[in-house]
Coordinates of C-alpha atoms in Angstrom, one line a residue:
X16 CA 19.9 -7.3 14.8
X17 CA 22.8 -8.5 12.9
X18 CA 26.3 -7.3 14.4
X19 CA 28.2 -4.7 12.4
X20 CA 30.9 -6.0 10.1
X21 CA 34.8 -5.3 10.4
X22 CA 34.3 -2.8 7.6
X23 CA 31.4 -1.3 9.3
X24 CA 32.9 -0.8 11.9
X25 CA 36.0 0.8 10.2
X26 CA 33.5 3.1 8.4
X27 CA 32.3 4.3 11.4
X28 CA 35.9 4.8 12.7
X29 CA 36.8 6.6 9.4
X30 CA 34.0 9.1 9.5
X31 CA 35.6 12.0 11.0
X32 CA 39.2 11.0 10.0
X33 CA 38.7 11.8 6.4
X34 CA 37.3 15.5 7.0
X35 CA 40.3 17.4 7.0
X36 CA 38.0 20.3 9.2
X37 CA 36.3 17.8 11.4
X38 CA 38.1 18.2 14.7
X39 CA 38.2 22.1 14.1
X40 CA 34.2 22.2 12.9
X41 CA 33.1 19.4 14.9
X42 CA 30.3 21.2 16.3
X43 CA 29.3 22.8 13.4
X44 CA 29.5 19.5 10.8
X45 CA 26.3 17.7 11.1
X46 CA 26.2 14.5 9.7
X47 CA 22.6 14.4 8.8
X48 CA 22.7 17.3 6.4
X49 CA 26.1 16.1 4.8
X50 CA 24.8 13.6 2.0
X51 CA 28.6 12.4 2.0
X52 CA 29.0 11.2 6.1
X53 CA 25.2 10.2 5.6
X54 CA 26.1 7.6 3.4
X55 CA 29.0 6.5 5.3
X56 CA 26.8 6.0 8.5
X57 CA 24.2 3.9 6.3
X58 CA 26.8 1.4 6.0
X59 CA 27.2 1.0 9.7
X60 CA 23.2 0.7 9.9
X61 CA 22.0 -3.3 11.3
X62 CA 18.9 -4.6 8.6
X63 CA 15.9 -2.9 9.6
X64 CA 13.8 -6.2 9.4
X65 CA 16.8 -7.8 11.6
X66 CA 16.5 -4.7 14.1
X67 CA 12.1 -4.7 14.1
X68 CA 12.9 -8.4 15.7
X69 CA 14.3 -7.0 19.1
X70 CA 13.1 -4.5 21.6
X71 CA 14.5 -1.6 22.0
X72 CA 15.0 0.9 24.6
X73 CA 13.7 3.4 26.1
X74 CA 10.2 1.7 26.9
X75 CA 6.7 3.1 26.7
X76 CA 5.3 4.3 30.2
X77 CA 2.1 2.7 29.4
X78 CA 1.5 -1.0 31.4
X79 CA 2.6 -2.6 28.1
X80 CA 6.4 -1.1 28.4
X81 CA 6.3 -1.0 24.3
X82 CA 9.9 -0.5 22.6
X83 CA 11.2 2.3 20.4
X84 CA 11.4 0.8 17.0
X85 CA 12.4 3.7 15.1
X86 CA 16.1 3.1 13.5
X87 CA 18.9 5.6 14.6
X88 CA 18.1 9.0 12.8
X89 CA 22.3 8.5 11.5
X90 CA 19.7 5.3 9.8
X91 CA 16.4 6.8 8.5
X92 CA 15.5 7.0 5.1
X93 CA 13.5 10.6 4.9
X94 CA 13.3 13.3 7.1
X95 CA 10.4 15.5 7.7
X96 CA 10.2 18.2 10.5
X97 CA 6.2 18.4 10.5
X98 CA 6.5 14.3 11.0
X99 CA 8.5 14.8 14.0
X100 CA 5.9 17.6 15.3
X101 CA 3.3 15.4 14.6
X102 CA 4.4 12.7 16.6
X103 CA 5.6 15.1 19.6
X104 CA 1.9 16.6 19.7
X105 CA 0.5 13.1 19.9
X106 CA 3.0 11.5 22.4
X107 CA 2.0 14.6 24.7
X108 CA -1.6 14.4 24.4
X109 CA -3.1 10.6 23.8
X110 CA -3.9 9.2 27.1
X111 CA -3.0 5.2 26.4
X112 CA 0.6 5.8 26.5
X113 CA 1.4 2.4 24.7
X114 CA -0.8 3.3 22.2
X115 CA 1.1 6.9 21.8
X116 CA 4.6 4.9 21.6
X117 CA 3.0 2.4 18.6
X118 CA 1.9 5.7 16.5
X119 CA 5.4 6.8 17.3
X120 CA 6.7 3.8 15.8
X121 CA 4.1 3.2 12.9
X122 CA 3.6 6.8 11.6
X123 CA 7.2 7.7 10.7
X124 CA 7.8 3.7 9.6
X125 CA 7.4 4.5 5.8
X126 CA 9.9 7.5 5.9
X127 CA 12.4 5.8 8.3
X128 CA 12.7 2.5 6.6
X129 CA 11.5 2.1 2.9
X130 CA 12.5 5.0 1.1
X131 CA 15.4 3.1 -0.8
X132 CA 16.2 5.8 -3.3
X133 CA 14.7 9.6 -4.0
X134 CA 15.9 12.1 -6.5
X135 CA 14.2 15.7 -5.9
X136 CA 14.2 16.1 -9.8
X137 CA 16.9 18.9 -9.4
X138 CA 19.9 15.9 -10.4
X139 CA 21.3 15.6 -13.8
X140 CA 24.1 13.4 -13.7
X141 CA 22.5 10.0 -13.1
X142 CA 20.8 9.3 -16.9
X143 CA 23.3 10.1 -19.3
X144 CA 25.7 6.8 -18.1
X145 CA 22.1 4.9 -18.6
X146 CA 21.8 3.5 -22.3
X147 CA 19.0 3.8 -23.8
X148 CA 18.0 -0.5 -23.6
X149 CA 17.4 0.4 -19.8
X150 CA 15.4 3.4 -19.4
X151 CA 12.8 3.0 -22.9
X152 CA 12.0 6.1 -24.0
X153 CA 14.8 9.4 -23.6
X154 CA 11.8 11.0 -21.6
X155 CA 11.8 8.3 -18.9
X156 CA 12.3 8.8 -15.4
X157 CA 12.6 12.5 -15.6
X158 CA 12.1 15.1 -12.6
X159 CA 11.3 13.8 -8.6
X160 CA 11.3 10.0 -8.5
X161 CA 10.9 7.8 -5.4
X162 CA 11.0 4.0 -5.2
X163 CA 9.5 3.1 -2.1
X164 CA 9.9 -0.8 -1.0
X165 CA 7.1 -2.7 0.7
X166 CA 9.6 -3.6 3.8
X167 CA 11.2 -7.0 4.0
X168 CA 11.5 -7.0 0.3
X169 CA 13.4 -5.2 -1.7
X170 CA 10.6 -4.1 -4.4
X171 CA 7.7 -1.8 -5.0
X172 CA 4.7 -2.9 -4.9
X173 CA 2.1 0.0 -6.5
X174 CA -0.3 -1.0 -3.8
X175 CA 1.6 -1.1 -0.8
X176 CA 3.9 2.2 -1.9
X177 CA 0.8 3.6 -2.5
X178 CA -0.8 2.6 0.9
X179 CA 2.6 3.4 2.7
X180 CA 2.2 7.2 2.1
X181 CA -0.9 7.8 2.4
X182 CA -0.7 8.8 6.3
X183 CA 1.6 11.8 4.6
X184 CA -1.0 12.5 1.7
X185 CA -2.5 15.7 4.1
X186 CA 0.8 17.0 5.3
X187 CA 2.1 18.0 1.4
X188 CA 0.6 21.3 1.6
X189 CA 2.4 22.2 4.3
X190 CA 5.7 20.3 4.3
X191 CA 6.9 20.7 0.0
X192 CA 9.2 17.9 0.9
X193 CA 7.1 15.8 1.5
X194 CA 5.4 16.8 -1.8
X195 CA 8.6 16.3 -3.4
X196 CA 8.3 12.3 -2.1
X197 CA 5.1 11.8 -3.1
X198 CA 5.3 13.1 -6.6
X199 CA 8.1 11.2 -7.3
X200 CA 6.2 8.1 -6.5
X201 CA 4.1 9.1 -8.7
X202 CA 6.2 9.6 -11.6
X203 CA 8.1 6.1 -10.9
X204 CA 4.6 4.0 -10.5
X205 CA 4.2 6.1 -13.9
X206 CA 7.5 4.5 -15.2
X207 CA 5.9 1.3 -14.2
X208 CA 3.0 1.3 -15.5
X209 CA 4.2 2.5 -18.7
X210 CA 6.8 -0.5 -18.8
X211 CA 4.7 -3.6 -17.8
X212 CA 1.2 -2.5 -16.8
X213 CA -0.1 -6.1 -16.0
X214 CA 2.7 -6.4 -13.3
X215 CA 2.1 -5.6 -9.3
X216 CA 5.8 -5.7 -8.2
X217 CA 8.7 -3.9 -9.5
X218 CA 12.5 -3.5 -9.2
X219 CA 14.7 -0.8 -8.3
X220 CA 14.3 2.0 -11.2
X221 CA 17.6 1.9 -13.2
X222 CA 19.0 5.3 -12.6
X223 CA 19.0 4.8 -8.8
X224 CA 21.8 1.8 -9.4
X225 CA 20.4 -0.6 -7.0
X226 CA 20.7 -4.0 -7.6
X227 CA 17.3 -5.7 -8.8
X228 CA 16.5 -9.2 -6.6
X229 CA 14.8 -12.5 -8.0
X230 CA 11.8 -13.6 -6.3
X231 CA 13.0 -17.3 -7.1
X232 CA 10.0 -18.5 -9.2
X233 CA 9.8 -19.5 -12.6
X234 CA 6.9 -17.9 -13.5
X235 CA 5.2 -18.5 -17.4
X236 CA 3.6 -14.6 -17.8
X237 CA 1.7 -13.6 -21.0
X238 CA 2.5 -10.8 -22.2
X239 CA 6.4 -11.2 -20.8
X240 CA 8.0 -8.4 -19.0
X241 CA 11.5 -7.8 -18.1
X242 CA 12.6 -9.6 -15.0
X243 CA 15.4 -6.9 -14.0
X244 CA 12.5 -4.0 -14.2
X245 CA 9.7 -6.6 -12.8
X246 CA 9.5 -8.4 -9.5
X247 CA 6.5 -10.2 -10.1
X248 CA 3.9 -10.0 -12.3
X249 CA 0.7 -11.0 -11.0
X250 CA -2.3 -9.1 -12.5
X251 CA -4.2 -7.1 -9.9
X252 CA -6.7 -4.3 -11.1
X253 CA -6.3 -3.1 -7.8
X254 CA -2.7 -2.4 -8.6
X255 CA -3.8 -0.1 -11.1
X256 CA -6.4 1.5 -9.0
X257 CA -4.0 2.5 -6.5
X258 CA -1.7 4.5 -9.1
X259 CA -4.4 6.4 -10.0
X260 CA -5.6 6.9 -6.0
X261 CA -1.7 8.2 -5.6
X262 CA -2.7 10.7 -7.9
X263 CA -6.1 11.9 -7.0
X264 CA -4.7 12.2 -3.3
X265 CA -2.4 14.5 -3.5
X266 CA -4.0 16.9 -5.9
X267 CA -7.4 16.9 -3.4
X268 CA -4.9 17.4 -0.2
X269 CA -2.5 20.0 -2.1
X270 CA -4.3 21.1 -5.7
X271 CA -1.1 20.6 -7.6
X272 CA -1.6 18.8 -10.8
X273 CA 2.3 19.0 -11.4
X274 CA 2.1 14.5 -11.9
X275 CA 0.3 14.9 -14.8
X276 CA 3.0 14.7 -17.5
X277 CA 3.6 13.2 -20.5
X278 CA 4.9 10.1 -18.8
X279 CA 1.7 10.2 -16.6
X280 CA -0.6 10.8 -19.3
X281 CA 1.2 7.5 -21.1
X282 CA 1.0 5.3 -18.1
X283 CA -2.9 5.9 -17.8
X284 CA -3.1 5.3 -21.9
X285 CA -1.4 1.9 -20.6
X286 CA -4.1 1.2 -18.1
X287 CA -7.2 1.8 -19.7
X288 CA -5.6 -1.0 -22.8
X289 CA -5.3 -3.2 -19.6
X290 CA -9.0 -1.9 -18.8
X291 CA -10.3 -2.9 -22.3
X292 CA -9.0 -6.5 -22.6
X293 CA -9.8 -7.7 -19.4
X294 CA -13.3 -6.1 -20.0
X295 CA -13.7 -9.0 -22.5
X296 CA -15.6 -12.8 -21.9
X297 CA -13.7 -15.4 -22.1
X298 CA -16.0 -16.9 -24.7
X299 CA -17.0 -14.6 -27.9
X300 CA -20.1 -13.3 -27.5
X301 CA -21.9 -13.8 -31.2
X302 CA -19.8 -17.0 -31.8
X303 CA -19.4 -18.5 -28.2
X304 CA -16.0 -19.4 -29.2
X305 CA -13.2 -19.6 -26.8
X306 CA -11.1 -16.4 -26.6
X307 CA -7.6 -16.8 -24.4
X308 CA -7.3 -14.3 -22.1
X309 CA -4.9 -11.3 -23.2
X310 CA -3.2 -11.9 -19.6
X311 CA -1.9 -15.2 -18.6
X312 CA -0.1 -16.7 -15.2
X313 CA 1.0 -19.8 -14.3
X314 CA 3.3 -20.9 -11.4
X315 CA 5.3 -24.4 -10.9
X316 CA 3.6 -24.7 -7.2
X317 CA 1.5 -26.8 -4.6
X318 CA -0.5 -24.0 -3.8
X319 CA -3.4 -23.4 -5.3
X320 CA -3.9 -19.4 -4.9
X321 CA -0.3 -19.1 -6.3
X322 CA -1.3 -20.0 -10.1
X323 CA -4.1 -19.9 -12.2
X324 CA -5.6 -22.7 -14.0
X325 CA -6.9 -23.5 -17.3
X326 CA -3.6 -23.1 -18.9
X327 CA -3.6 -19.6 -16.8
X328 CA -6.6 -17.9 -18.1
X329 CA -8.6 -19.2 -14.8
X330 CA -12.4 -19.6 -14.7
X331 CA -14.7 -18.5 -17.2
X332 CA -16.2 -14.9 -16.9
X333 CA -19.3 -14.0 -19.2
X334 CA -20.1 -11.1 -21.3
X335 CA -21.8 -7.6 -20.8
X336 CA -21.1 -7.4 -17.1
X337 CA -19.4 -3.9 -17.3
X338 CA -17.0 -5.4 -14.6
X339 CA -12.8 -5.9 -15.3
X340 CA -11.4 -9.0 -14.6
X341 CA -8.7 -9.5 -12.1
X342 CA -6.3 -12.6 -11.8
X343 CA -5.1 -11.9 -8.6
X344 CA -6.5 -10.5 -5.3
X345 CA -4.5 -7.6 -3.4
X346 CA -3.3 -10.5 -1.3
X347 CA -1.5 -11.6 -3.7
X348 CA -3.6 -14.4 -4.5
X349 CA -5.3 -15.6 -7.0
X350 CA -9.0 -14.9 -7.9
X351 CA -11.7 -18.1 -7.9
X352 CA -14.2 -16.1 -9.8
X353 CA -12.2 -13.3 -11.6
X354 CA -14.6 -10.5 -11.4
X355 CA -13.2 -9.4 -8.3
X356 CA -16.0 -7.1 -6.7
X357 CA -13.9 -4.8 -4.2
X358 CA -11.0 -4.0 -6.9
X359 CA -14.1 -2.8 -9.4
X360 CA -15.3 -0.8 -6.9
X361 CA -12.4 0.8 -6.3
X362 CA -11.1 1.6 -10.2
X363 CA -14.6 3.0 -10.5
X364 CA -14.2 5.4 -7.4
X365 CA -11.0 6.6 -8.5
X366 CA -11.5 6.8 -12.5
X367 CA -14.5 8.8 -11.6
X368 CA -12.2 11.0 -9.6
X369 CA -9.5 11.2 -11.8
X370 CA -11.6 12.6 -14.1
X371 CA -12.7 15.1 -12.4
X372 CA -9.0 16.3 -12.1
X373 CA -9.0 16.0 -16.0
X374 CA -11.5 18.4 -16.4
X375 CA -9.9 20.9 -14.1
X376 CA -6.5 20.4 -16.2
X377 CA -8.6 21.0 -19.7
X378 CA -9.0 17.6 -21.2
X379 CA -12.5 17.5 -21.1
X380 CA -12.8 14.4 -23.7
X381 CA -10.1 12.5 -21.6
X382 CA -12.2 13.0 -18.2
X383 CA -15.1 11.8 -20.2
X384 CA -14.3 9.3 -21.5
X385 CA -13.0 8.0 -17.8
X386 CA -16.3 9.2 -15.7
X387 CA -18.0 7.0 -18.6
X388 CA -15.7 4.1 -17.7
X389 CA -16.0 4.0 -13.7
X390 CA -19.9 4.3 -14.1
X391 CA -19.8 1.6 -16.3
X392 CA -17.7 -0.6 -13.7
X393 CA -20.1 0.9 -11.0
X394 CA -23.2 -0.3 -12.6
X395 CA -21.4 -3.5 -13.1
X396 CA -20.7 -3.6 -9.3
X397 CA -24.1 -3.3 -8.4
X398 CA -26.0 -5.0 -11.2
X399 CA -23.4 -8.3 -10.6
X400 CA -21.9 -8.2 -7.5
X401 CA -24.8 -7.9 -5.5
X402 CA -27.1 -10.6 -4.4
X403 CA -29.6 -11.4 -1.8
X404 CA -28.0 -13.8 0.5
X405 CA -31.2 -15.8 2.6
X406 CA -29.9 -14.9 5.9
X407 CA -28.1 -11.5 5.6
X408 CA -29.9 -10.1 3.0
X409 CA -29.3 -8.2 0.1
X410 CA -24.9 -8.2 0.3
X411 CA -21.9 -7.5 -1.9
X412 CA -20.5 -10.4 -3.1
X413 CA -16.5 -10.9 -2.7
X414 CA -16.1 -12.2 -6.5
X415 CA -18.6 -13.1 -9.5
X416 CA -18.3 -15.0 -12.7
X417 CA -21.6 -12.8 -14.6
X418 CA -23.0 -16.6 -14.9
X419 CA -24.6 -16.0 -11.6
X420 CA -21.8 -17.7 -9.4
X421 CA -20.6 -15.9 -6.3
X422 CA -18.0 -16.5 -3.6
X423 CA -19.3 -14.8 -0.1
X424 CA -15.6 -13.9 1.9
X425 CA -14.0 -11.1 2.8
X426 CA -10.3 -10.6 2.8
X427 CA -8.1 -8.7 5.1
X428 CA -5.9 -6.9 2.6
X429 CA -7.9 -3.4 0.9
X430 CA -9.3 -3.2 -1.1
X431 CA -11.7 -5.2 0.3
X432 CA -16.3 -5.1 0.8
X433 CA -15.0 -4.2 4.5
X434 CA -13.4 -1.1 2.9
X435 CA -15.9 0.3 0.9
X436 CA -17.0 3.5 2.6
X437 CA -13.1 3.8 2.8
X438 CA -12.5 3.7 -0.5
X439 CA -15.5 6.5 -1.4
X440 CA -17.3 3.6 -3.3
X441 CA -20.1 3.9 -0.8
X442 CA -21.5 5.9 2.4
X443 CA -20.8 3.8 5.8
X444 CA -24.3 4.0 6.5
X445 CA -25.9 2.8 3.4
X446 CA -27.8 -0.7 3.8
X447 CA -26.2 -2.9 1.5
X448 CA -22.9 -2.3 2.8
X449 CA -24.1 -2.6 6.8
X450 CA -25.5 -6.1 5.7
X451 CA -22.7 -6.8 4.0
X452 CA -20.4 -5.8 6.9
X453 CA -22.3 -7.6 9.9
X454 CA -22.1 -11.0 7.4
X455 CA -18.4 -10.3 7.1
X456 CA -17.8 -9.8 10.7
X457 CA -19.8 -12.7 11.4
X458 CA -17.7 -16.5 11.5
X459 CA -21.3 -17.4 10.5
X460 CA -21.3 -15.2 7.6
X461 CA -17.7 -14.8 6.3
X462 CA -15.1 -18.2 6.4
X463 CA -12.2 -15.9 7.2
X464 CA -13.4 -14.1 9.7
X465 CA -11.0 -15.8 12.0
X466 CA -11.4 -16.2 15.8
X467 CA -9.3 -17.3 18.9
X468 CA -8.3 -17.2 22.6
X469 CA -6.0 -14.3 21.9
X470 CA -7.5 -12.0 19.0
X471 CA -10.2 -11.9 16.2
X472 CA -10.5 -10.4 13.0
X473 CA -10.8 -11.1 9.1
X474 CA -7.7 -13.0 7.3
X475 CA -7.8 -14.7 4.4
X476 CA -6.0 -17.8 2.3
X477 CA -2.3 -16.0 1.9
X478 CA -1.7 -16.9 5.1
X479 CA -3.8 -19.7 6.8
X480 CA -6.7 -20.5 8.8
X481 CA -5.2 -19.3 12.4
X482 CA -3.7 -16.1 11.5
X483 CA -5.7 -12.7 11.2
X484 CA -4.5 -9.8 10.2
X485 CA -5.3 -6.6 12.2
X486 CA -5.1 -4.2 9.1
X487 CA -8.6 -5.4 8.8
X488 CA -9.5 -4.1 12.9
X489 CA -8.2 -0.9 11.6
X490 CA -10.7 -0.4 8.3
X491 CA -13.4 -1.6 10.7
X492 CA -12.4 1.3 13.5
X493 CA -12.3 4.0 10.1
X494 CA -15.7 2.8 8.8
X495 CA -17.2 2.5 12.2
X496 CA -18.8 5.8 14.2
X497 CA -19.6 3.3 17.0
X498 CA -17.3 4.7 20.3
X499 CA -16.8 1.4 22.1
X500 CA -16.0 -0.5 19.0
X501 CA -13.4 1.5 18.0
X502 CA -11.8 1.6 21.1
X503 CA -12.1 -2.6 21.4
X504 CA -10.9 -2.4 18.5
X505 CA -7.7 -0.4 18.8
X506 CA -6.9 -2.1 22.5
X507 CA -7.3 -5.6 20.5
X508 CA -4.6 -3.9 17.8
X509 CA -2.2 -2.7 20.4
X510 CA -2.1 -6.0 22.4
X511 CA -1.2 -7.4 19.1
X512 CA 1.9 -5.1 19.0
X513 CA 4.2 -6.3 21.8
X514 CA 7.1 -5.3 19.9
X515 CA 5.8 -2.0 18.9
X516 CA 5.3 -2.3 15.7
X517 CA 1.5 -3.4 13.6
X518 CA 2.5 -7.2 12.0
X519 CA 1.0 -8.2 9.0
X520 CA -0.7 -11.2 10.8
X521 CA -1.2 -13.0 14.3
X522 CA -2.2 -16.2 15.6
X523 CA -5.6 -16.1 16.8
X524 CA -4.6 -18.0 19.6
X525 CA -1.2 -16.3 20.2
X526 CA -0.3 -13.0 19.4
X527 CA 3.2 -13.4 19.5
X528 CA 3.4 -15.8 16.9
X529 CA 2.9 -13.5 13.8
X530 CA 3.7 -13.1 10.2
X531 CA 6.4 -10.1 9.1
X532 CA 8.1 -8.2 12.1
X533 CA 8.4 -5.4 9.5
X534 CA 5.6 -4.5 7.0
X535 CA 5.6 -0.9 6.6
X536 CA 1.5 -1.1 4.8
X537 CA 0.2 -2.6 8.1
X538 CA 1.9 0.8 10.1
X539 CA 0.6 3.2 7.8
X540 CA -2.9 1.8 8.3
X541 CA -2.3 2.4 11.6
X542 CA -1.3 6.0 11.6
X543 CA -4.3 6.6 9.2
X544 CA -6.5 5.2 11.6
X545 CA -4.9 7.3 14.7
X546 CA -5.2 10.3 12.4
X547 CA -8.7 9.9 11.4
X548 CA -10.1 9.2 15.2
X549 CA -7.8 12.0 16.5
X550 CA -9.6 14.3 13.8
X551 CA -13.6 12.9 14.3
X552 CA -13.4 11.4 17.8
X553 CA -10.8 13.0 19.3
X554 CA -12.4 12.1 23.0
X555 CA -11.3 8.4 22.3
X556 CA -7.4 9.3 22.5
X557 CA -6.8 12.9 24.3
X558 CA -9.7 12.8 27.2
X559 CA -13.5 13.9 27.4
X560 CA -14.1 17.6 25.9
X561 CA -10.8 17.2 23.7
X562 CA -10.5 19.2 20.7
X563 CA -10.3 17.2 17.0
X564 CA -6.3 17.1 15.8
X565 CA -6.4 17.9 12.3
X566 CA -2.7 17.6 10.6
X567 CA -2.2 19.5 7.5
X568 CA -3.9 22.8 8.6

């Protein structure tokens, strides 16, 4: 935790002296309501991913003695009563008292640290001082807005922002704040989209006057974007996916179809252009011709999964697949064979969805046309990107090329084959995806299924051949009904967490070494996963005969 500078410190001093009714009021002035003092105390406030490195008092009274990793409330980002009862109900009733004190950390981590700038739609006086070069079109970022950064960096990824809040997705029925929050998101991945729909990482949105940050590589993009509205612009259909899941989650947890404005509707004409070129071969099919791809990447780097080659229009895909091609993997990166079989089976879950919501808001040629699209892609999924494999049977592939070529993996980050039931692509219990998931939990079956002295699970290529990521134990205990696995693997998570908080990686062979001491997508996967057992096996955390805990009703 850094140490508070002189003018910190003279903020902190200067808090009450410029309130002419402070001593008079003091017990009536509450510096968490005053927007004013609030800001002033956020000066004072040490880096969060400075803070996450340290333990911090009091201590769980499990055998683990976990810290409190929360920041001081004078600190947090967004308050929510219900989160706060939430957490209280939990801490009271789980049984693994180290396990209570990590949800207490992980499920409030989204609100406390990452919600850089909200606007409730209610405020006027930001855009007029904008010109018109920085926000597009007069109509931009209009009503609730929320940019949501991934943690340690100061951007927004769509996935992760998208991943972050879904713990809260069931609670916006009951708490219209938190509504508020995740509607704005909305509207600002809308903004995104809109702007550069290719991209995966944005900056700050202009109106909130935060200073956009370089990511310090020179990358050569086709189309080109705008680097103080982009972060990064690696292609990930995934990306896309996950603005439309953003969507279709809140309206099935709260009915509301308030996202789907202009601006919405404009961002989703943006995605299904990004939908139709990368549909396409990279040879034309009557002339056999080579056809550059539409989008193009290239990165001055020694690592391989950073770029793409061929001039950055990577491998050749064929014709009549039904599948999208994808550059980049949710990892960040880069595809081998671009027909990336988990990111397909997710845009087809959730354009299928979507237009199910479509119908309900009267565009009945729009929600066809997008049901006609994700069973397209689903067909695709199952025609291409499945194959008998001679040991494990008939499995989903990881990626395909449509030439018959297949890469058999699995990857930590979602989506991912692990994920599928997750994801609604599939039921848990249908066959291909149990073969598929006892070859992927298998270090005979999957290369990344990573094992050590100190912890197993699935990793992947971002980060190396020793370090595996225990988001993926968490989509195994969600897709699993199996009692002891779930609680292995939720003892193996927490052992993993002696500072309290869910790391994006460990060591196989030492838990303590680990990747990220704050990444806010790894604790929301968490307090999914604590939600969903406390709601279907409810035994596992609160005792034998416990009743289910279902938040939101």
């Amino acid at each position: 935790m850094r140490a508070p500078s002189t003018a910190a410190l003279l903020v902190l001093a200067s808090i009450c002296l410029d309130q002419p009714y402070c001593f008079a009021q003091v017990q009536q002035q509450d510096p968490l309501k005053d927007p004013r003092l609030r800001a002033k105390y956020r000066e004072a406030c040490p880096a969060y991913e400075h803070y996450a490195r340290f333990s911090h008092r009091p201590l769980s009274d499990g055998p683990m003695e976990l810290p409190f990793q929360r920041p001081s409330a004078h600190c947090r980002t967004f308050d929510s009563d219900l989160v706060e009862k939430i957490i209280k109900d939990l801490n009271e009733t789980m049984v693994d008292k180290d396990l209570a004190r990590l949800f207490n950390n992980a499920f409030p981590n989204t609100l406390d640290t990452t919600v850089r700038w909200h606007r409730d739609g209610t405020e006027t006086e930001d855009l007029p001082a904008l010109p018109l070069t920085r926000i597009g079109s007069p109509d931009a970022w209009k009503g609730a807005q929320s940019f949501i950064v991934t943690g340690d960096i100061n951007a927004e990824w769509l996935r992760d922002s998208t991943n972050q809040l879904a713990q809260y997705q069931r609670l916006a029925r009951k708490d219209k704040a938190i509504e508020n929050l995740i509607l704005g998101a909305i509207n600002t991945q809308a903004e995104y989209v809109i702007e550069s729909p290719y991209c995966n990482a944005f900056q700050p949105p202009p109106p909130s006057k935060l200073r956009p940050s370089d990511n310090g590589q020179g990358d050569h993009v086709h189309p080109a974007y705008e680097p103080s509205q982009v972060f990064e612009c690696k292609y990930e259909i995934d990306s896309l996916a996950h603005f439309l899941r953003l969507g279709n989650e809140l309206y099935h947890n709260t009915g509301s179809t308030a996202f789907l404005t202009p601006r919405w509707y404009s961002a989703l004409e943006s995605l299904l252009e990004v939908i139709d070129e990368q549909i396409q071969s990279t040879f034309d099919s009557e002339t056999g011709s080579f056809r550059r791809q539409e989008y193009r990447f290239q990165r001055n780097t020694n690592t391989g999964t950073e770029t793409l080659n061929l001039a950055g229009n990577g491998n050749p895909l064929n014709y009549g697949t039904g599948l999208v091609r994808s550059a980049f993997r949710p990892s960040d990166d880069a595809t081998i064979l671009g027909f990336y079989i988990p990111g397909n089976a997710m845009m087809a879950a959730e354009l299928k969805r979507t237009s199910k919501i479509l119908s309900v808001a009267e565009k009945p040629n729009l929600a066809e046309g997008l049901k006609a699209r994700g069973e397209a892609i689903e067909k695709g999924v199952w025609e291409h990107g499945v194959i008998k494999h001679p040991k494990w049977g008939t499995v989903f592939a990881f990626e395909v090329d449509g030439y018959g070529s297949s890469i058999i993996m699995d990857d930590a980050n979602v989506p991912s084959l692990l994920a599928l039931p997750y994801l609604g692509f599939v039921k848990a219990e249908e066959r291909t995806y149990q073969n598929t998931r006892k070859m992927i939990l298998s270090k005979a079956g999957n290369p990344y299924y990573l094992t050590g002295s100190q912890f197993s699970g699935i990793g992947g290529p971002h980060i190396g051949l020793q370090n595996a990521w225990p988001m993926s134990l968490l989509i195994q205990a969600m897709t699993s009904d199996d009692d002891e696995e779930i609680t292995v693997l939720l003892e193996a998570v927490k052992k993993a967490s002696p500072l309290g908080l869910v790391h994006e990686s460990v060591n196989v062979e030492r838990v303590k070494d680990y990747t990220r001491s704050w990444f806010a997508w790894a604790n929301s996967v968490f307090a999914q996963t604590i939600l969903d057992i406390a709601e279907r096996k409810p035994h596992l955390l609160f005792g034998p005969g416990a009743d289910a805990y279902v938040v939101g009703e």
